[in-house]
Short mmCIF file of C-alpha atoms and ligand atoms in Angstrom, two decimals:
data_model
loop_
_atom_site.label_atom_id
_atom_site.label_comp_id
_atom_site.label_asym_id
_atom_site.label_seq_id
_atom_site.Cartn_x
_atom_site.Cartn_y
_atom_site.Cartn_z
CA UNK A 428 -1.02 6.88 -13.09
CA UNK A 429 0.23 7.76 -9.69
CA UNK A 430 4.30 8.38 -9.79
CA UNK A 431 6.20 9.58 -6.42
CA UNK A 432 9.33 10.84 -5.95
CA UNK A 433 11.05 9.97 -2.89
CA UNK A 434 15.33 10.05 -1.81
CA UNK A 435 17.39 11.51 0.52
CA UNK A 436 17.65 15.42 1.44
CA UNK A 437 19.23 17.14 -1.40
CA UNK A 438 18.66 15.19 -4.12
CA UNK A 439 16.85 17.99 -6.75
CA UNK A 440 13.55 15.97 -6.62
CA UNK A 441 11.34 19.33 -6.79
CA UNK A 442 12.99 20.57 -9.47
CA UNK A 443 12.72 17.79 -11.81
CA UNK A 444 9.35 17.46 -11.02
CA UNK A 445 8.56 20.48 -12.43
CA UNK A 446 10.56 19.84 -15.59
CA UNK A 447 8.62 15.80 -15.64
CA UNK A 448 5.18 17.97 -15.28
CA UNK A 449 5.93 20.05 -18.03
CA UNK A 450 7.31 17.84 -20.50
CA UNK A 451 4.22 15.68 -19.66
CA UNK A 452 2.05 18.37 -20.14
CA UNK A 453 3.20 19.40 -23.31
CA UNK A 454 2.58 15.92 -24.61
CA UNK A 455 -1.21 16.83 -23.77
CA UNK A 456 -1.44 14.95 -21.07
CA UNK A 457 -3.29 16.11 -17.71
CA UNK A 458 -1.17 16.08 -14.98
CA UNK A 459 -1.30 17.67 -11.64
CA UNK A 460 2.26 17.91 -9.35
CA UNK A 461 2.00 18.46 -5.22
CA UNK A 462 3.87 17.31 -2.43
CA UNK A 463 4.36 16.39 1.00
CA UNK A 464 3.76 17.45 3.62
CA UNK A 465 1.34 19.97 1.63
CA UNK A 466 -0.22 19.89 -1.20
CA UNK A 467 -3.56 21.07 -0.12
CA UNK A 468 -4.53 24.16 2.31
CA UNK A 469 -4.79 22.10 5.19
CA UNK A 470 -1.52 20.45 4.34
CA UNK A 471 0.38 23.63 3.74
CA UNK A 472 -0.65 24.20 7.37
CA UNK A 473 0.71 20.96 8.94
CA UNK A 474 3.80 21.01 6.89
CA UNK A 475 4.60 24.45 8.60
CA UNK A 476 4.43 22.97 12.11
CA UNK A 477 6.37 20.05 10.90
CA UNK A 478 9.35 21.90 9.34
CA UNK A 479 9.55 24.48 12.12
CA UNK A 480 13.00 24.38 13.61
CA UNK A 481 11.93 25.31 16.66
CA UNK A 482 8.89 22.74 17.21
CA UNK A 483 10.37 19.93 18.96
CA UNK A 484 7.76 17.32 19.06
CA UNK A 485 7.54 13.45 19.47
CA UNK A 486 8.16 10.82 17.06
CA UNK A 487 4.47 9.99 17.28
CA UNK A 488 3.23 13.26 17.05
CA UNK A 489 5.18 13.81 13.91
CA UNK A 490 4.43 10.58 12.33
CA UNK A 491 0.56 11.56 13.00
CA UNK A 492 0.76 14.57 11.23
CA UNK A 493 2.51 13.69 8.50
CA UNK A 494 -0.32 11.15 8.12
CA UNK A 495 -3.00 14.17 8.70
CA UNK A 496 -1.44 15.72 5.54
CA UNK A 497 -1.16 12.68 3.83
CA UNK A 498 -5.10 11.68 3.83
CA UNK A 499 -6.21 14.88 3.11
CA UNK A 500 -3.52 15.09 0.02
CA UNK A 501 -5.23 11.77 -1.22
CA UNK A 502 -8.80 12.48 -0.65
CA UNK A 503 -8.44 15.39 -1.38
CA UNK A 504 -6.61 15.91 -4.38
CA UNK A 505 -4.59 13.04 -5.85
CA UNK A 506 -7.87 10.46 -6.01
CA UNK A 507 -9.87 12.94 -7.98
CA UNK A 508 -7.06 13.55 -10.61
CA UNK A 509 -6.29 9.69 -10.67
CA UNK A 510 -10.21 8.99 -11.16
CA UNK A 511 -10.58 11.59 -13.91
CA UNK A 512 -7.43 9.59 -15.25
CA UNK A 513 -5.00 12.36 -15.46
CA UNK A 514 -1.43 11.53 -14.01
CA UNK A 515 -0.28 12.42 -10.61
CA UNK A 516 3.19 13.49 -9.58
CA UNK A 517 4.36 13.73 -5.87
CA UNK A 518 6.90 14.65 -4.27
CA UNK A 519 7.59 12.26 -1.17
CA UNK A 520 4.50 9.85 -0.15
CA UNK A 521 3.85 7.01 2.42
CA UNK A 522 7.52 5.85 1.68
CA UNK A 523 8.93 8.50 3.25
CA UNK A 524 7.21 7.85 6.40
CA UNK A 525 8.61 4.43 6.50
CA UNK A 526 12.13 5.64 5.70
CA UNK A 527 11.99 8.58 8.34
CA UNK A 528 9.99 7.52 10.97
CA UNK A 529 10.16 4.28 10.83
CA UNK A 530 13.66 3.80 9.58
CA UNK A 531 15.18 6.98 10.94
CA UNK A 532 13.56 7.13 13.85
CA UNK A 533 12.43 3.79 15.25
CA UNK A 534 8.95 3.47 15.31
CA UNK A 535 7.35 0.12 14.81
CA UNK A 536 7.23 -0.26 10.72
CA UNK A 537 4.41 -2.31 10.94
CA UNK A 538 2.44 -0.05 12.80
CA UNK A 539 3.34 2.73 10.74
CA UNK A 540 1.74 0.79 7.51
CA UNK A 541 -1.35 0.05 9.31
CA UNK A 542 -2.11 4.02 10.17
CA UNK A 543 -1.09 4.87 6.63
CA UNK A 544 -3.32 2.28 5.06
CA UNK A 545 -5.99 3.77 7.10
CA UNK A 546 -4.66 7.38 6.19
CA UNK A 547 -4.44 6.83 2.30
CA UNK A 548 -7.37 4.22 1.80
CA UNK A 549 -4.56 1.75 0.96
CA UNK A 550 -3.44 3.78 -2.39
CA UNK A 551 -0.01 2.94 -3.51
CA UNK A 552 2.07 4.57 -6.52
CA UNK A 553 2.33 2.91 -9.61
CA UNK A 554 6.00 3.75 -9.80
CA UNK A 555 8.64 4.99 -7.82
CA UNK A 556 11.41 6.99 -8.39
CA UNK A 557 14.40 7.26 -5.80
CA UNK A 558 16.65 9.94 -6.54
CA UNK A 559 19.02 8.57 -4.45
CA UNK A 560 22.17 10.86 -3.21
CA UNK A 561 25.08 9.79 -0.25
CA UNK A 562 23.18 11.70 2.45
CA UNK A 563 26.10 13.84 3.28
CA UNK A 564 26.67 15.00 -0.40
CA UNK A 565 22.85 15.87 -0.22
CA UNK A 566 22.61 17.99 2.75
CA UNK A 567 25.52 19.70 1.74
CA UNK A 568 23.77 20.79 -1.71
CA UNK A 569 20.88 21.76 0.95
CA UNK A 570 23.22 24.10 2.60
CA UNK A 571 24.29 25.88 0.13
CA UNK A 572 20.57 26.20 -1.65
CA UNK A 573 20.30 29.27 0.50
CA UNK A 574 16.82 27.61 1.72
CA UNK A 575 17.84 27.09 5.10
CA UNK A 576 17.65 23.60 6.74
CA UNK A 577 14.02 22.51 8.06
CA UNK A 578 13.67 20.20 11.37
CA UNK A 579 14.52 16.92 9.54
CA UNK A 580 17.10 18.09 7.30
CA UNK A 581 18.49 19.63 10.69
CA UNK A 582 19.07 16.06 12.47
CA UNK A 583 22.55 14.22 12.21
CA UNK A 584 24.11 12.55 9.76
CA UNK A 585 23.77 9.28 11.58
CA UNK A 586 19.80 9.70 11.02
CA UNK A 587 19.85 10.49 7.26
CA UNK A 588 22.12 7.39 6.73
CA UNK A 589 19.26 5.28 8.22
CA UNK A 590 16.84 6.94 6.54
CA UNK A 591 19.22 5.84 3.30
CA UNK A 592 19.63 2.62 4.23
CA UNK A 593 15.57 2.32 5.04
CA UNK A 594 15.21 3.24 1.38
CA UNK A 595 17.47 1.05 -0.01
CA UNK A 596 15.07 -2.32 2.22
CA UNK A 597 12.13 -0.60 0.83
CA UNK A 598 13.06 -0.37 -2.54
CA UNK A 599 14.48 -4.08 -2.73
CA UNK A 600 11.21 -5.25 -1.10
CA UNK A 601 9.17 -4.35 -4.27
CA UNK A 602 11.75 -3.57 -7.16
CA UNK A 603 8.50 -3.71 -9.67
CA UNK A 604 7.37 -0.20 -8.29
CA UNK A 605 11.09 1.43 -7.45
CA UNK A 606 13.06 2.64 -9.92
CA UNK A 607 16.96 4.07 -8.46
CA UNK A 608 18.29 6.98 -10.12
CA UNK A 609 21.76 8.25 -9.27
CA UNK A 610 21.02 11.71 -8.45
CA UNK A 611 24.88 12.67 -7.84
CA UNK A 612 24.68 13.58 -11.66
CA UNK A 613 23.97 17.13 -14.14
CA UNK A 614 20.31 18.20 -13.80
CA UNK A 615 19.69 17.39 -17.09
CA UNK A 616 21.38 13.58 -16.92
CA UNK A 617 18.96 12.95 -14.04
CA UNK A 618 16.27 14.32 -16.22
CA UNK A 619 16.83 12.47 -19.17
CA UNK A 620 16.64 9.23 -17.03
CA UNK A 621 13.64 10.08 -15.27
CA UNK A 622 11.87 10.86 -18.92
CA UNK A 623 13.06 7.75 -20.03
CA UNK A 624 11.70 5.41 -17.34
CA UNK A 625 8.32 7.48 -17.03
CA UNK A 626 7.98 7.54 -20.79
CA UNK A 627 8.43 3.75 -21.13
CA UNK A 628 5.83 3.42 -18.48
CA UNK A 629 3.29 5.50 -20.05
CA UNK A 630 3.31 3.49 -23.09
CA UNK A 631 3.42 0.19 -21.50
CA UNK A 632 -0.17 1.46 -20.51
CA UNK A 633 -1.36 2.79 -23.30
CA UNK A 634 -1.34 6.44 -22.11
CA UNK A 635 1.67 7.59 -24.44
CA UNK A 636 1.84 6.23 -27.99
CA UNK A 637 4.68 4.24 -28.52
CA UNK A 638 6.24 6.99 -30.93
CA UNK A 639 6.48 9.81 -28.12
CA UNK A 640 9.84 11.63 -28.45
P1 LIG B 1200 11.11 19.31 2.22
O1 LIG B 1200 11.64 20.70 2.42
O2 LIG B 1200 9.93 19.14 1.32
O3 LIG B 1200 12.32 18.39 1.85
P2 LIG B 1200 12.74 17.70 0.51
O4 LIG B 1200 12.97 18.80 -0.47
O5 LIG B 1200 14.00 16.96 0.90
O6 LIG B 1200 11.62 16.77 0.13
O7 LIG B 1200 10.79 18.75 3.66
C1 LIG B 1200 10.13 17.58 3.89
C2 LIG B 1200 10.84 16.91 5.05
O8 LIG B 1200 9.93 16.02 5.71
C3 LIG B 1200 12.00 16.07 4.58
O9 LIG B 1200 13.06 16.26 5.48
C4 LIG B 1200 11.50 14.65 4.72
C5 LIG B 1200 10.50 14.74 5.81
N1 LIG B 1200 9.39 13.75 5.74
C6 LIG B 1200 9.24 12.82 6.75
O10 LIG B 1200 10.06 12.77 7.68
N2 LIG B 1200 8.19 11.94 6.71
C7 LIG B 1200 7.26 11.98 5.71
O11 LIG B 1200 6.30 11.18 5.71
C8 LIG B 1200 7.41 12.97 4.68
C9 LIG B 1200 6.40 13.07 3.57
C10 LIG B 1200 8.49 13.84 4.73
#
């Protein structure tokens, strides 16, 4: 089972991954968490010259990368764990190329699916949560993370809102896979949601008895 997280800037997705991937794992379940860009050596490369402040590049070149990163995250990594069946959480995925680049910045959406199909070998998540946040509420938790503000998280306002508002078309274009999670809430509320939707999931396919607490 493939599960992605994906949301505006700001919205705590990394850190309840790590509680998901734990409270999975201690259910004895084999599950492997990554993210984007990154994930793999080659990745962790390309994600630095994305994020770089300084690296002002063009809206193709980004996209491109992002989709560099992306194929060798699937090939990679996230097919092998799928096809030994364990479970496969990631942070950000193909969605977040639609919302950013194609949303937030303006390239052609269709073309954007075609070079991800090609990137990704046409895998899509099982389900997807969006931990979604008012953008401005979000990159104000950013700045005050003490993690400094990366390239994207550095544009205006006016580009985050689109990215939002990309989300939103995405997510009502397939509400089987999306699942919205208000993530203007306690840690541990947001948590509690996520476990509930996951674990419902799990057992709907058989991977989690129906009794898991
Ligand atoms: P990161 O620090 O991982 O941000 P977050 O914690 O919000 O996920 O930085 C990833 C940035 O890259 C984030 O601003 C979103 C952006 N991004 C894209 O623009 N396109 C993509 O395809 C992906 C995967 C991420």
């Amino acid at each position: 089972m493939f599960i992605t997280f994906e949301g505006p800037e700001g919205g705590g997705k990394t850190t309840q991954i790590t509680e998901l991937a734990h409270w999975l794992t201690a259910q004895g379940l084999s599950v492997r968490a990554t993210r984007e860009p990154g994930g793999t050596p080659v990745g962790d490369q390309i994600r630095g010259v994305l994020l770089r402040p300084e690296n002002q590049m063009h809206a193709a070149t980004e996209f491109l990368l992002y989709s560099a990163s992306r194929a060798q995250l699937v090939n990679t990594l996230i097919r092998p764990h799928l096809e030994r069946g364990g479970i496969v959480l990631c942070d950000r995925y193909a969605d977040s190329t639609l919302a950013y680049q194609g949303y937030g910045r303006g390239l052609d959406v269709s073309t954007l699916h075609m070079i991800t199909q090609f990137a990704t070998g046409g895998l899509i998540p099982d389900l997807t949560l969006f931990l979604d946040i008012d953008p401005e509420i979000g990159l104000k938790r950013r700045e005050h993370s003490g993690e400094g503000l990366n390239r994207l998280d550095a544009e205006a306002l006016d580009f985050h809102r689109r990215v939002r508002s990309g989300y939103l078309t995405l997510m009502n274009a397939d509400p089987e896979r999306w699942i919205r999670i208000d993530a203007d809430q306690p840690l541990a509320a947001v948590q509690g949601t996520i476990r509930t939707v996951v674990q419902e999931r799990l057992q709907q396919r058989g991977i989690l008895p129906d009794s898991a607490g």
